[in-house]
mmCIF file of C-alpha atoms and ligand atoms in Angstrom:
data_model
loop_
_atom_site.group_PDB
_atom_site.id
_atom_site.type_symbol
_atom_site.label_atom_id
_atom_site.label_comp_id
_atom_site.label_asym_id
_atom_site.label_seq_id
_atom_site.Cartn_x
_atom_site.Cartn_y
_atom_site.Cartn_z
ATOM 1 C CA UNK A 1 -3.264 -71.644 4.183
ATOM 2 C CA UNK A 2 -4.067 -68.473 6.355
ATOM 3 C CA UNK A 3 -7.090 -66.488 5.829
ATOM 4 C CA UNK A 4 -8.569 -63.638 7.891
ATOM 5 C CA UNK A 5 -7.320 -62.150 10.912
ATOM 6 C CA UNK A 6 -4.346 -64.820 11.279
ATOM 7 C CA UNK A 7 -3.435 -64.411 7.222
ATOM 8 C CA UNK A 8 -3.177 -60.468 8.463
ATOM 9 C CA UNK A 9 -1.380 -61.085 11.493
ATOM 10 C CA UNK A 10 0.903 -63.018 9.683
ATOM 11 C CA UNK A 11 2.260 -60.362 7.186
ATOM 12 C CA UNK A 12 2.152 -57.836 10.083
ATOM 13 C CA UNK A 13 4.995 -59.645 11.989
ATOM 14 C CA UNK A 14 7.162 -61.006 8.613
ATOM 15 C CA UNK A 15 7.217 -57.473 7.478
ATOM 16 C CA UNK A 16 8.014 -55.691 10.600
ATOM 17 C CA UNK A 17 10.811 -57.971 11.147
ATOM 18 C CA UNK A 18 12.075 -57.512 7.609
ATOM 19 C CA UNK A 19 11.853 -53.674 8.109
ATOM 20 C CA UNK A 20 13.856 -54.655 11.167
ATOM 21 C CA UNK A 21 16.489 -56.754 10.651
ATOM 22 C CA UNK A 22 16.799 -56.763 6.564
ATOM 23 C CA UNK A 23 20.424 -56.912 5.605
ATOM 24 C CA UNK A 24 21.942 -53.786 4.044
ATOM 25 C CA UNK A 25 22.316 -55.081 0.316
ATOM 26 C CA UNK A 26 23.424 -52.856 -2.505
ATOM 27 C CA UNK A 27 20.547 -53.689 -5.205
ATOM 28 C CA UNK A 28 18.280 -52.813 -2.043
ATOM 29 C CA UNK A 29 19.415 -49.170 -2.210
ATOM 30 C CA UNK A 30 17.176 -48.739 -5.350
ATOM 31 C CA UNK A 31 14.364 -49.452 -7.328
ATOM 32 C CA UNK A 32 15.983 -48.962 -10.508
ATOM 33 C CA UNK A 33 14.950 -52.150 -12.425
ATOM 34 C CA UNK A 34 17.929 -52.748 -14.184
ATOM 35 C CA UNK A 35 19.608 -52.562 -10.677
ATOM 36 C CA UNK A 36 17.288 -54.997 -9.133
ATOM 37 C CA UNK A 37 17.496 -57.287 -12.674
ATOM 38 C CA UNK A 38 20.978 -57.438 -12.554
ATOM 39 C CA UNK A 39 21.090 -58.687 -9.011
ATOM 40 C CA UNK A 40 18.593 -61.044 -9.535
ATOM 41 C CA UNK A 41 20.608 -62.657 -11.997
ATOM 42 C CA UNK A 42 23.952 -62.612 -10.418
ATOM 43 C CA UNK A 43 22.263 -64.103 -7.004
ATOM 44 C CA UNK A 44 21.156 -67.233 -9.127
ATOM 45 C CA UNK A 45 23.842 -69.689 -8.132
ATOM 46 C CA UNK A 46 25.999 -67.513 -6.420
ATOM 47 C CA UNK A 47 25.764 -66.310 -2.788
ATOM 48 C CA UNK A 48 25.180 -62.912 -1.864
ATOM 49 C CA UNK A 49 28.991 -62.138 -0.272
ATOM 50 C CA UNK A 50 30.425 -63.428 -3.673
ATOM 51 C CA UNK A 51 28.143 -61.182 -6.103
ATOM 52 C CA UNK A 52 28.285 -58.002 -4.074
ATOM 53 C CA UNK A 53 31.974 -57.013 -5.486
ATOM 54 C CA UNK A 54 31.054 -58.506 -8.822
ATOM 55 C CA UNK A 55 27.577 -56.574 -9.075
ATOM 56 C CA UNK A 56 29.706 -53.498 -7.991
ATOM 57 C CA UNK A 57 32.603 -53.537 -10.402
ATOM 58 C CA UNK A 58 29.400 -54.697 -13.137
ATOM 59 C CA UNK A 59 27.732 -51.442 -12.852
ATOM 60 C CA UNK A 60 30.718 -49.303 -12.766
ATOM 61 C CA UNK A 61 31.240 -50.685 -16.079
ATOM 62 C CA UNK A 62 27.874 -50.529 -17.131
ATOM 63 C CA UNK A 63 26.029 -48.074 -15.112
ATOM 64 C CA UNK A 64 22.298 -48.823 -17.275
ATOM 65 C CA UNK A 65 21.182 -50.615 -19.696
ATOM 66 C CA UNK A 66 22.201 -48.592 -23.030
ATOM 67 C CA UNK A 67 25.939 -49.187 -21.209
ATOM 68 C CA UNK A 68 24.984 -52.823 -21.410
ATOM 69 C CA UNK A 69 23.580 -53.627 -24.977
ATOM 70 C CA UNK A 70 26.400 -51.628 -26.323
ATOM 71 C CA UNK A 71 29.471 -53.227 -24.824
ATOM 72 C CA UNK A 72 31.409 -55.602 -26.571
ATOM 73 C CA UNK A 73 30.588 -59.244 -25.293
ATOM 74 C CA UNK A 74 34.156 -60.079 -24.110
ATOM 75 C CA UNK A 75 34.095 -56.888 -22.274
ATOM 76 C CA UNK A 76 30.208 -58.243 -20.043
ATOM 77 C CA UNK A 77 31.773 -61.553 -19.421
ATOM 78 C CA UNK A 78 35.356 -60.075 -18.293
ATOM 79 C CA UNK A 79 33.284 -58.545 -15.601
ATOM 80 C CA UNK A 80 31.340 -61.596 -15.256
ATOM 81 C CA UNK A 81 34.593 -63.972 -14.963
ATOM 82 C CA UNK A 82 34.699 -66.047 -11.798
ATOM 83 C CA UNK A 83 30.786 -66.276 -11.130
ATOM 84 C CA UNK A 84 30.516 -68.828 -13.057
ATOM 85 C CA UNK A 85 27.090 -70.310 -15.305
ATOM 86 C CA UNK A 86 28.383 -67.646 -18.470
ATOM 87 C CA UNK A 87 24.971 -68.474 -19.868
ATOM 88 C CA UNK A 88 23.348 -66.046 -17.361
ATOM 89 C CA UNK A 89 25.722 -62.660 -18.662
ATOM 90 C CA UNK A 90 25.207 -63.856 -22.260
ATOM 91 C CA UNK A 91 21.619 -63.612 -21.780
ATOM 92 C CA UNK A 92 21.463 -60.111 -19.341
ATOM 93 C CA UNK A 93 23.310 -58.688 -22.513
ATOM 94 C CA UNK A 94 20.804 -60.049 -25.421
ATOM 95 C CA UNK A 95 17.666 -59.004 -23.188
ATOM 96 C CA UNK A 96 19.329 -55.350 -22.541
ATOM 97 C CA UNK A 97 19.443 -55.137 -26.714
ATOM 98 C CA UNK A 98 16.425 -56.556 -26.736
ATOM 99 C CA UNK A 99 14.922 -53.644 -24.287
ATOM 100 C CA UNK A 100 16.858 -51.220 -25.936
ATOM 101 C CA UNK A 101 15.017 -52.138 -29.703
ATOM 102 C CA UNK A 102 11.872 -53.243 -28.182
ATOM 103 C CA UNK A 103 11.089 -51.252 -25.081
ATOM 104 C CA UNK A 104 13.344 -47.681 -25.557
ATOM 105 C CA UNK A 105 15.961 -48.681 -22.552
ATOM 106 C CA UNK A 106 13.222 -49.380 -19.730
ATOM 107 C CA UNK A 107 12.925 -52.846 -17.866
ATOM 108 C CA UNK A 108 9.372 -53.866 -19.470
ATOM 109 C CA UNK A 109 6.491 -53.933 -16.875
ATOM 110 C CA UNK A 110 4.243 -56.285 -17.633
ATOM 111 C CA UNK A 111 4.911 -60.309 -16.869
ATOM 112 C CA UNK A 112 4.355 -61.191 -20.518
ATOM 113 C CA UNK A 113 7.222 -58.740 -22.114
ATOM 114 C CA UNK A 114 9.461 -59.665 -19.494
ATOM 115 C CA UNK A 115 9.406 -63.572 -19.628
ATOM 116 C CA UNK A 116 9.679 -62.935 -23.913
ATOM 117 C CA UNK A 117 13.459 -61.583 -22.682
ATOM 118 C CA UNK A 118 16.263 -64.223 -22.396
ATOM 119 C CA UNK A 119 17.276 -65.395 -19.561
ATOM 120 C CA UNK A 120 13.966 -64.075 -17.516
ATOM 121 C CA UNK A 121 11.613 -67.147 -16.006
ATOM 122 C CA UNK A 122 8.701 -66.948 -13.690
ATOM 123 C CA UNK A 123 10.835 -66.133 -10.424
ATOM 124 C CA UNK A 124 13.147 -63.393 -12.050
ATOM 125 C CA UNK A 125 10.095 -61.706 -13.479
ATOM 126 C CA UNK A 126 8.094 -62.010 -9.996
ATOM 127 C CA UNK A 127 11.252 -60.198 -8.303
ATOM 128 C CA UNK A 128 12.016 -57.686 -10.504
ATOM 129 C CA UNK A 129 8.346 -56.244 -11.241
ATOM 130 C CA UNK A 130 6.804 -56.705 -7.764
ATOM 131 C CA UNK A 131 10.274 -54.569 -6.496
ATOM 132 C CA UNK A 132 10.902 -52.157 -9.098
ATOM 133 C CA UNK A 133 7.494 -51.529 -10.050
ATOM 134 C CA UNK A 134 4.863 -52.834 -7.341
ATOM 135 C CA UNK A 135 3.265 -55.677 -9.361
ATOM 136 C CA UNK A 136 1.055 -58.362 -7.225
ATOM 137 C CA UNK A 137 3.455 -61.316 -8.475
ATOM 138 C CA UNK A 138 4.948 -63.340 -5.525
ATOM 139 C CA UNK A 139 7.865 -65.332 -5.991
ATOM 140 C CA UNK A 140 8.745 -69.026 -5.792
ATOM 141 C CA UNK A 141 12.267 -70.049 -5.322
ATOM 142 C CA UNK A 142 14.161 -72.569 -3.367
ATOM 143 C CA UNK A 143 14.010 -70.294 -0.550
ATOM 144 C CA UNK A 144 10.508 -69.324 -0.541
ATOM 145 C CA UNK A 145 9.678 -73.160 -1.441
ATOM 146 C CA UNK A 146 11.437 -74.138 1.807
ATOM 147 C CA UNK A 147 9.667 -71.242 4.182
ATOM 148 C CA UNK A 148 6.032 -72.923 2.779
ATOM 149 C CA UNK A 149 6.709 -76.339 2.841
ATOM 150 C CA UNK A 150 7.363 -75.459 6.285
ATOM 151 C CA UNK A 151 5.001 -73.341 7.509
ATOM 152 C CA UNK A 152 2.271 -76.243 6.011
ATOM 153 C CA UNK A 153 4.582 -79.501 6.963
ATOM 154 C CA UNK A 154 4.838 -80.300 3.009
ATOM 155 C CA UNK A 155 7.001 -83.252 2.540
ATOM 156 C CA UNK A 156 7.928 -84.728 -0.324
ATOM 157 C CA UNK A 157 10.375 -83.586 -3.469
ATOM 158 C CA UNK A 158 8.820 -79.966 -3.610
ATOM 159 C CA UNK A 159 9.791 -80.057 -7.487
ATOM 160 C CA UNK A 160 8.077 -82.949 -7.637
ATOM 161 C CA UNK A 161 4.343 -83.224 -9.759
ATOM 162 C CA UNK A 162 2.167 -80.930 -8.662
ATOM 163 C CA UNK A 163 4.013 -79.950 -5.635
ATOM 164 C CA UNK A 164 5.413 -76.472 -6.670
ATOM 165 C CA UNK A 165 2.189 -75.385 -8.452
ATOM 166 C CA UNK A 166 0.861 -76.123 -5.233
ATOM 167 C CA UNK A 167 3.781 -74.016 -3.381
ATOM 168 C CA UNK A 168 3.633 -71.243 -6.426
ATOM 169 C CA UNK A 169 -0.399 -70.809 -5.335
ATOM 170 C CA UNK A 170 0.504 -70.962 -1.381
ATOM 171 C CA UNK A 171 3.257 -68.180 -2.533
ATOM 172 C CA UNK A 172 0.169 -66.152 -4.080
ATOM 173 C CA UNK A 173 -2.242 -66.222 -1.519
ATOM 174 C CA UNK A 174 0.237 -64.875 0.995
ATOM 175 C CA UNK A 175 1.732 -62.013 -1.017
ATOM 176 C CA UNK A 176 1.178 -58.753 0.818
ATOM 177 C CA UNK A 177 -0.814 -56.318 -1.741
ATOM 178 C CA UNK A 178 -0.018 -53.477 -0.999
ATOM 179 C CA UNK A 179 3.251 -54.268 -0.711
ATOM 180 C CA UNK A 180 4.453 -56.949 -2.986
ATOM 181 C CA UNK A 181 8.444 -55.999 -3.019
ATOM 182 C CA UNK A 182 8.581 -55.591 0.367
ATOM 183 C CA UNK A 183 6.576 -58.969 0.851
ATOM 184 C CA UNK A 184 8.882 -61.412 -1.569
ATOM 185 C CA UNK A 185 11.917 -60.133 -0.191
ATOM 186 C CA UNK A 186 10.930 -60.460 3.344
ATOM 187 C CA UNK A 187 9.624 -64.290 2.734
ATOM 188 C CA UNK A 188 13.221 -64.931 1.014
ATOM 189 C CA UNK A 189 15.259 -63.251 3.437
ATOM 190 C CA UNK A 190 13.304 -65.325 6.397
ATOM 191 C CA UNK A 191 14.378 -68.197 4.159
ATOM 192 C CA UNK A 192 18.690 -66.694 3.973
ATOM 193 C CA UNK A 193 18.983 -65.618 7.553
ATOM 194 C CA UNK A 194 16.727 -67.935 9.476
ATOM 195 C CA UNK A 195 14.681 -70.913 7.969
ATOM 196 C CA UNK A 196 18.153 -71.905 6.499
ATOM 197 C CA UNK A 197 17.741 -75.530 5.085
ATOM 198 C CA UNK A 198 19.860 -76.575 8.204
ATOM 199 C CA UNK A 199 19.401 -75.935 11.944
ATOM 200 C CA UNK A 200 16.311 -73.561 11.406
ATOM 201 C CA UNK A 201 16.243 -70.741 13.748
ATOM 202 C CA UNK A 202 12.655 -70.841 14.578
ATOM 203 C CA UNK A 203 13.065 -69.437 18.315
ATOM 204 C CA UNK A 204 13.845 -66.364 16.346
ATOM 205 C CA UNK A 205 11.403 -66.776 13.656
ATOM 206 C CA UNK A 206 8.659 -63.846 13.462
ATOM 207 C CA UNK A 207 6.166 -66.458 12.194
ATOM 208 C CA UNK A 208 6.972 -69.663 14.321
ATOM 209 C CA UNK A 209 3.631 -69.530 15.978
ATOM 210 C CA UNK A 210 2.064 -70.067 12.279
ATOM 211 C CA UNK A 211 4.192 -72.772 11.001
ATOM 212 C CA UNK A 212 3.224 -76.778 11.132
ATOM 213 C CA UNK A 213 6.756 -78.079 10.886
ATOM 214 C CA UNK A 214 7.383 -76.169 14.215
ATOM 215 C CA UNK A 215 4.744 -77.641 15.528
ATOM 216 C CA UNK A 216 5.454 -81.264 14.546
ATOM 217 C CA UNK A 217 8.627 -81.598 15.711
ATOM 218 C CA UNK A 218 9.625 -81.096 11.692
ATOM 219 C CA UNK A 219 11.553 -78.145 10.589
ATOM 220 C CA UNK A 220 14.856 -80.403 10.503
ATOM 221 C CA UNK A 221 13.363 -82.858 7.915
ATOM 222 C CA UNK A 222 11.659 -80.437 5.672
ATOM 223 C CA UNK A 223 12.079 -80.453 2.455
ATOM 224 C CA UNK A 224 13.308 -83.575 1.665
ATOM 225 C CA UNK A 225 16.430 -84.341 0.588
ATOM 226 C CA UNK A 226 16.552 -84.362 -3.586
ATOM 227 C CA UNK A 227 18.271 -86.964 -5.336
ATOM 228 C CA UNK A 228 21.148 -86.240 -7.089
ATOM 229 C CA UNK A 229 22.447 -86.661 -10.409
ATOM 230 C CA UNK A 230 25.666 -89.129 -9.855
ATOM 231 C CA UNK A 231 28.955 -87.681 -10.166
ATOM 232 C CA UNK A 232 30.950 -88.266 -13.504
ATOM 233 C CA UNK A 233 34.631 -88.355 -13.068
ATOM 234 C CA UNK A 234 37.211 -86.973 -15.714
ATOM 235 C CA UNK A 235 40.685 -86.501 -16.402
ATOM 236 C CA UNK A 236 41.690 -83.539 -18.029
ATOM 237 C CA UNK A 237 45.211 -82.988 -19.025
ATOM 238 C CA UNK A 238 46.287 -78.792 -19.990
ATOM 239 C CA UNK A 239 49.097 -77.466 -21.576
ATOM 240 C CA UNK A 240 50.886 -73.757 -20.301
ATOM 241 C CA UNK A 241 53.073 -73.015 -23.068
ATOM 242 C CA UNK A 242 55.760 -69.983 -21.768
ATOM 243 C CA UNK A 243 57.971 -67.848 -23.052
ATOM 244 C CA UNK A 244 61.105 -66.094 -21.706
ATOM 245 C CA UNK A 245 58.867 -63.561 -21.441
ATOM 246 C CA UNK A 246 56.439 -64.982 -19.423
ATOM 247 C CA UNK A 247 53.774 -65.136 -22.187
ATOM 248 C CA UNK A 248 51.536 -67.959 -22.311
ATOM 249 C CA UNK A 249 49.149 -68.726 -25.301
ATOM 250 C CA UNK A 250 45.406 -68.778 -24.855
ATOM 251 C CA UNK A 251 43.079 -70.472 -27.636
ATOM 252 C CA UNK A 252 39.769 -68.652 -28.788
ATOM 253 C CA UNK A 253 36.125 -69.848 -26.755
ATOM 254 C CA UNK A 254 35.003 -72.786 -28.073
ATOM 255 C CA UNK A 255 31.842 -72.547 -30.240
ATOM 256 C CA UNK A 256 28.788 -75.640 -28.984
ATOM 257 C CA UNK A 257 28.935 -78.510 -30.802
ATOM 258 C CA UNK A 258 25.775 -79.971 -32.061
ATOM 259 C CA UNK A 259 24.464 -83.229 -31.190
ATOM 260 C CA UNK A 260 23.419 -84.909 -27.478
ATOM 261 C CA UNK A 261 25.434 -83.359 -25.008
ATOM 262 C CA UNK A 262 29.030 -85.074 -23.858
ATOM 263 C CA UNK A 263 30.528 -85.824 -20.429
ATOM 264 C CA UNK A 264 33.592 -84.560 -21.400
ATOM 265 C CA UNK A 265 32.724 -81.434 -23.555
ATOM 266 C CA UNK A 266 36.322 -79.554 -22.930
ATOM 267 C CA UNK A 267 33.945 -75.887 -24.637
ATOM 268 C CA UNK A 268 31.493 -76.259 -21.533
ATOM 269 C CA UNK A 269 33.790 -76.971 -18.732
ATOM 270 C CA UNK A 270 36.030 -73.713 -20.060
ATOM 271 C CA UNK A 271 32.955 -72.347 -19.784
ATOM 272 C CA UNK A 272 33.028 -71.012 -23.755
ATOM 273 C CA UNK A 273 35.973 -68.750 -22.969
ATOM 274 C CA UNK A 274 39.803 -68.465 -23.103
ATOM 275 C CA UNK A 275 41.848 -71.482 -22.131
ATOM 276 C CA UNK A 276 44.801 -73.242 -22.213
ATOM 277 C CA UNK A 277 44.834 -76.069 -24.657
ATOM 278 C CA UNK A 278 42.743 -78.384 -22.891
ATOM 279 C CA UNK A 279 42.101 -82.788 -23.754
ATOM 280 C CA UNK A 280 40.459 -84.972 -21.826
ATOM 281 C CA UNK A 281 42.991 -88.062 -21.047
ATOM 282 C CA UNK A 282 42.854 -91.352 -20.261
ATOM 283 C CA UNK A 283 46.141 -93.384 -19.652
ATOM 284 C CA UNK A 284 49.283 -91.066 -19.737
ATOM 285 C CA UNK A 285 48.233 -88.072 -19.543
ATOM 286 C CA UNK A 286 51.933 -86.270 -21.198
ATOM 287 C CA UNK A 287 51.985 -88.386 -23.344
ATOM 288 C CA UNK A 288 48.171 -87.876 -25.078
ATOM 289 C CA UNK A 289 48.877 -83.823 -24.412
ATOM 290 C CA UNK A 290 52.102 -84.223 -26.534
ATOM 291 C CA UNK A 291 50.210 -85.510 -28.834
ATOM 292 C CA UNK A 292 47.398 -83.362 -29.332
ATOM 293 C CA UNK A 293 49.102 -80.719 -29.089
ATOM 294 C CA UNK A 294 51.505 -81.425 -31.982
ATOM 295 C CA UNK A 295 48.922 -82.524 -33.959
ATOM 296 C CA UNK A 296 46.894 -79.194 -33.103
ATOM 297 C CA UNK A 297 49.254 -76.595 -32.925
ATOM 298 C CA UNK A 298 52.144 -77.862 -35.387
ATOM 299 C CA UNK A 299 50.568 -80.236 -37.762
ATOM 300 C CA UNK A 300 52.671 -82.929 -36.842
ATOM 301 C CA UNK A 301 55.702 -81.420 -35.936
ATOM 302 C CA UNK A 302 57.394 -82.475 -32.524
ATOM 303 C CA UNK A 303 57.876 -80.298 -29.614
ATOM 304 C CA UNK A 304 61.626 -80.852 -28.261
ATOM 305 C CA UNK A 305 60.889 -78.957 -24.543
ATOM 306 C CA UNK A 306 59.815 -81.221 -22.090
ATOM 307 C CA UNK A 307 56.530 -80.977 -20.226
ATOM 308 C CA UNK A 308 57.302 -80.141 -16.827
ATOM 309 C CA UNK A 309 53.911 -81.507 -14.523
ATOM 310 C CA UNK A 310 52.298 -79.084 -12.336
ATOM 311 C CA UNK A 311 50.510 -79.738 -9.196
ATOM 312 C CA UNK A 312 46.876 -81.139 -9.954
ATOM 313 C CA UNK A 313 43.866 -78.959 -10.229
ATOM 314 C CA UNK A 314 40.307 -80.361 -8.741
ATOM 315 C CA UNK A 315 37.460 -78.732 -10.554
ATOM 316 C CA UNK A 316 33.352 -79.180 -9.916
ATOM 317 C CA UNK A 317 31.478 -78.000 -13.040
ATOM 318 C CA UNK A 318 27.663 -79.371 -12.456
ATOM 319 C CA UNK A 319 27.599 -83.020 -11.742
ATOM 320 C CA UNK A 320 31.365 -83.297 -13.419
ATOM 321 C CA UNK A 321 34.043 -83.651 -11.038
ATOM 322 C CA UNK A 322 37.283 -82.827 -12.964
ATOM 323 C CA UNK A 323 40.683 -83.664 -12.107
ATOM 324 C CA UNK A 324 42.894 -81.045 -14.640
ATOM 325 C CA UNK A 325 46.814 -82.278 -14.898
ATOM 326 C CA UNK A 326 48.568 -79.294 -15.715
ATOM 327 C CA UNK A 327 51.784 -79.180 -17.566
ATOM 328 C CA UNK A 328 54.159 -76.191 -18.430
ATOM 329 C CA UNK A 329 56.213 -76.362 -21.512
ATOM 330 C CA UNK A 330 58.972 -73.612 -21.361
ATOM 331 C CA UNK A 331 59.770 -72.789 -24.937
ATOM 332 C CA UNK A 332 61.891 -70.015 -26.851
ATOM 333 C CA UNK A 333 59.178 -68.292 -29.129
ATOM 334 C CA UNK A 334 55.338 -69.778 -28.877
ATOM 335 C CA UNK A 335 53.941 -71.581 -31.965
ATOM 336 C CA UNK A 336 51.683 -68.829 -34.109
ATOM 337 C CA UNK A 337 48.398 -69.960 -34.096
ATOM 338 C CA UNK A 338 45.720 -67.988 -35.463
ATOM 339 C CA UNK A 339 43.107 -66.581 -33.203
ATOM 340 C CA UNK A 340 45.003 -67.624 -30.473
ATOM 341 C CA UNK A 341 45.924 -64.952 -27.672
ATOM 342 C CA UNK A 342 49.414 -64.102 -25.925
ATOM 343 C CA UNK A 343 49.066 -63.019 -23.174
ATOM 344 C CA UNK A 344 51.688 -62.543 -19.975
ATOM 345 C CA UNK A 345 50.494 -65.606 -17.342
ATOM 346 C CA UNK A 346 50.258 -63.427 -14.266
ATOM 347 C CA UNK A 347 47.870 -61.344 -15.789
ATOM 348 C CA UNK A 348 45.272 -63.282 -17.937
ATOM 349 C CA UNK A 349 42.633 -60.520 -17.120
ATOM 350 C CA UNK A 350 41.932 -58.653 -20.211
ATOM 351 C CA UNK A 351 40.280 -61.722 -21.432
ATOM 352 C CA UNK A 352 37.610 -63.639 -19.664
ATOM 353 C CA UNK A 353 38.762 -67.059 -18.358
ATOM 354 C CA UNK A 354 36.640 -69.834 -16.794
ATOM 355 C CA UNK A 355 37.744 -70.341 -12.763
ATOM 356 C CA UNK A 356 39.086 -73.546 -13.711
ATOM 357 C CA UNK A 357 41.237 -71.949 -16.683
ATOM 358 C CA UNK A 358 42.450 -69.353 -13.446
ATOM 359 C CA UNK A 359 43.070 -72.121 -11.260
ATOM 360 C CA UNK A 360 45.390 -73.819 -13.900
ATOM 361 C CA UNK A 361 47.600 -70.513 -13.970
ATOM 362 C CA UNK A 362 48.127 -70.219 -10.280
ATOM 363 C CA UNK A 363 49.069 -73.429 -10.185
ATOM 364 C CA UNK A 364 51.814 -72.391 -13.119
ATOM 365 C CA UNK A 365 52.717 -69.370 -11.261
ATOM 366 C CA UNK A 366 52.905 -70.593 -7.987
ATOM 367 C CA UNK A 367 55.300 -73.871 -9.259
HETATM 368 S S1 SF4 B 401 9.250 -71.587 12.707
HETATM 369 FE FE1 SF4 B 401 11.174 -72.436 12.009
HETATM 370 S S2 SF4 B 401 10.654 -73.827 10.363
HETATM 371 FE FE2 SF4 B 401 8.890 -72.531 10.708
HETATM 372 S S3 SF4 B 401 9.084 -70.849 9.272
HETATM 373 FE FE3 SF4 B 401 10.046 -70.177 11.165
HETATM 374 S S4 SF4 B 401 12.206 -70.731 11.007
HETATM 375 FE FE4 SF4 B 401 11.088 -71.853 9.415
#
């Protein structure tokens, strides 16, 4: 890697176009660490136009952390509904009680405390104490992985072996000291805006006259490609029970079951929140939904509405690629069930639902 004059030369120009040309970002407006944490966690797996309303409407809610450990937990993932991976505003709401008992409401500042907080690993830490607080930590994500393996024509699986402890020590000996926020957001926003993993900009690139893969005729085929999990396909069949009212009947999230994990685990692809009354199916797909649902909501007693089927949802949840047959079943009063919600099916929203769960009642509404 750089050293010397070139190593100095080389921050000069990333950070002067980052002053430059930085996008105008709300979590940028601050250096409030819960601000910056809570960004940091929405941006993993979600792009940056999709979490800026969410991240809004989030800190409305919950304006700092006390806000956060306090609220009810169907309240955070409400707000969180639609961004998908649940797992991530579970865990921003047991590290904000954990702050508030361990650390008296502030965003721990040393690495150690905050990787001991759920849902904090090496990168989030890196971001969120080098920004808020102006630790030396550099960060290493996909991004960042992709600007290095560049700038030093690294091929291979960059997850692969060694390969990222590698990249995580190239990350380090770059890292501008005295100005390590400035620094990790500049190397991932060169990675956003214009070493994109396709058609690289690198005529506009502040560092092109540093970078190998430039040089070698590479930046197209850097990284390589990883190889992905294969697809599992699965039928899903779900049931919108209605009223004349337009009520429709929600059952409770369901809890994890224990044991090796299934293909077609109905609680994960809801997401562990509200849903219709959800099978998988194999052969005819009314017919198994009458079924179950009988069996599951009536103990045996038949259903005399018909089930009326609703255009087909297509749902991608990880390396499961769902095909959902909805079905409405217009009937007088809904069956009690308890811990089951009614709720009118044009407005599901004081409850958090999974996308796919929303998907299934436009296609209701809209037939
Ligand atoms: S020159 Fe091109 S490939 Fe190299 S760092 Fe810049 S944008 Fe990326």
């Amino acid at each position: 890697m750089l050293t010397g004059p070139a190593l100095a030369r080389f921050r000069k120009n990333l950070l002067a176009w980052f002053s430059q040309f930085q996008r105008d970002l709300p979590w940028r407006r601050s250096k409030d660490p819960y601000r910056i944490w809570l960004s940091e966690i929405m941006l993993q797996q979600t792009r940056v136009a999709t979490a800026i309303p969410y991240y809004e409407r989030f800190l409305e809610a919950f304006p700092d952390v006390h806000a956060l450990a306090e609220a009810p937990q169907e309240e955070v993932l409400r707000l969180w509904s639609g961004l998908g991976y649940y797992s991530r505003a579970r865990n921003l709401q047991k590290a904000a009680q954990q702050i508030v008992a361990l650390h008296n409401g502030v965003f721990p500042a040393t690495e150690a405390e905050a990787l001991a907080l759920p849902g904090v690993g090496k990168y989030t830490a890196a971001a969120i104490l080098s920004m808020a607080y102006g630790q030396k930590l550099a960060v290493l994500d996909g991004n960042v992985a992709r600007v290095l393996a560049r700038l030093q024509a690294i091929r291979g699986d960059l997850r692969a072996g060694i390969r990222w402890q590698e990249l995580q020590k190239s990350a380090e000996a770059l890292l501008a000291p005295r100005a390590p926020g400035d620094w990790n957001q500049a190397m991932m926003e060169l990675g956003a805006i214009l070493c994109t993993p396709k058609l690289p900009q690198c005529l506009l690139c502040p560092v092109s006259e540093f970078c190998a893969a430039r040089k070698l005729g590479l930046a197209d085929t850097i990284p390589e490609k990883r190889k992905k999990r294969a697809t599992v396909e699965l039928q899903l069949a779900a049931a919108v029970l209605l009223d004349p009212q337009g009520h429709t009947l929600l059952l409770p999230p369901p809890k994890p079951k224990a044991g090796p994990a299934r293909k077609a685990d109905v609680g994960a692809i809801v997401s562990r929140m509200w849903h219709f009354p959800t099978i998988e199916v194999h052969r005819d797909a009314a017919l198994e939904l009458r079924a179950n649902l009988e069996e599951s909501l009536r103990r045996g007693h038949k259903f005399s509405a018909p089930l009326e089927r609703l255009p087909k949802v297509r749902h991608t949840v990880t390396y499961r690629s769902i095909t959902l047959l909805p079905f409405r079943m217009k009937l007088k009063k809904l069956p009690q069930i308890s811990g089951a919600k009614v709720l009118p099916l044009s407005d599901l929203s004081s409850v958090p639902i999974s996308n796919l769960t929303r998907k299934i009642a436009r296609a209701a509404l809209d037939s």
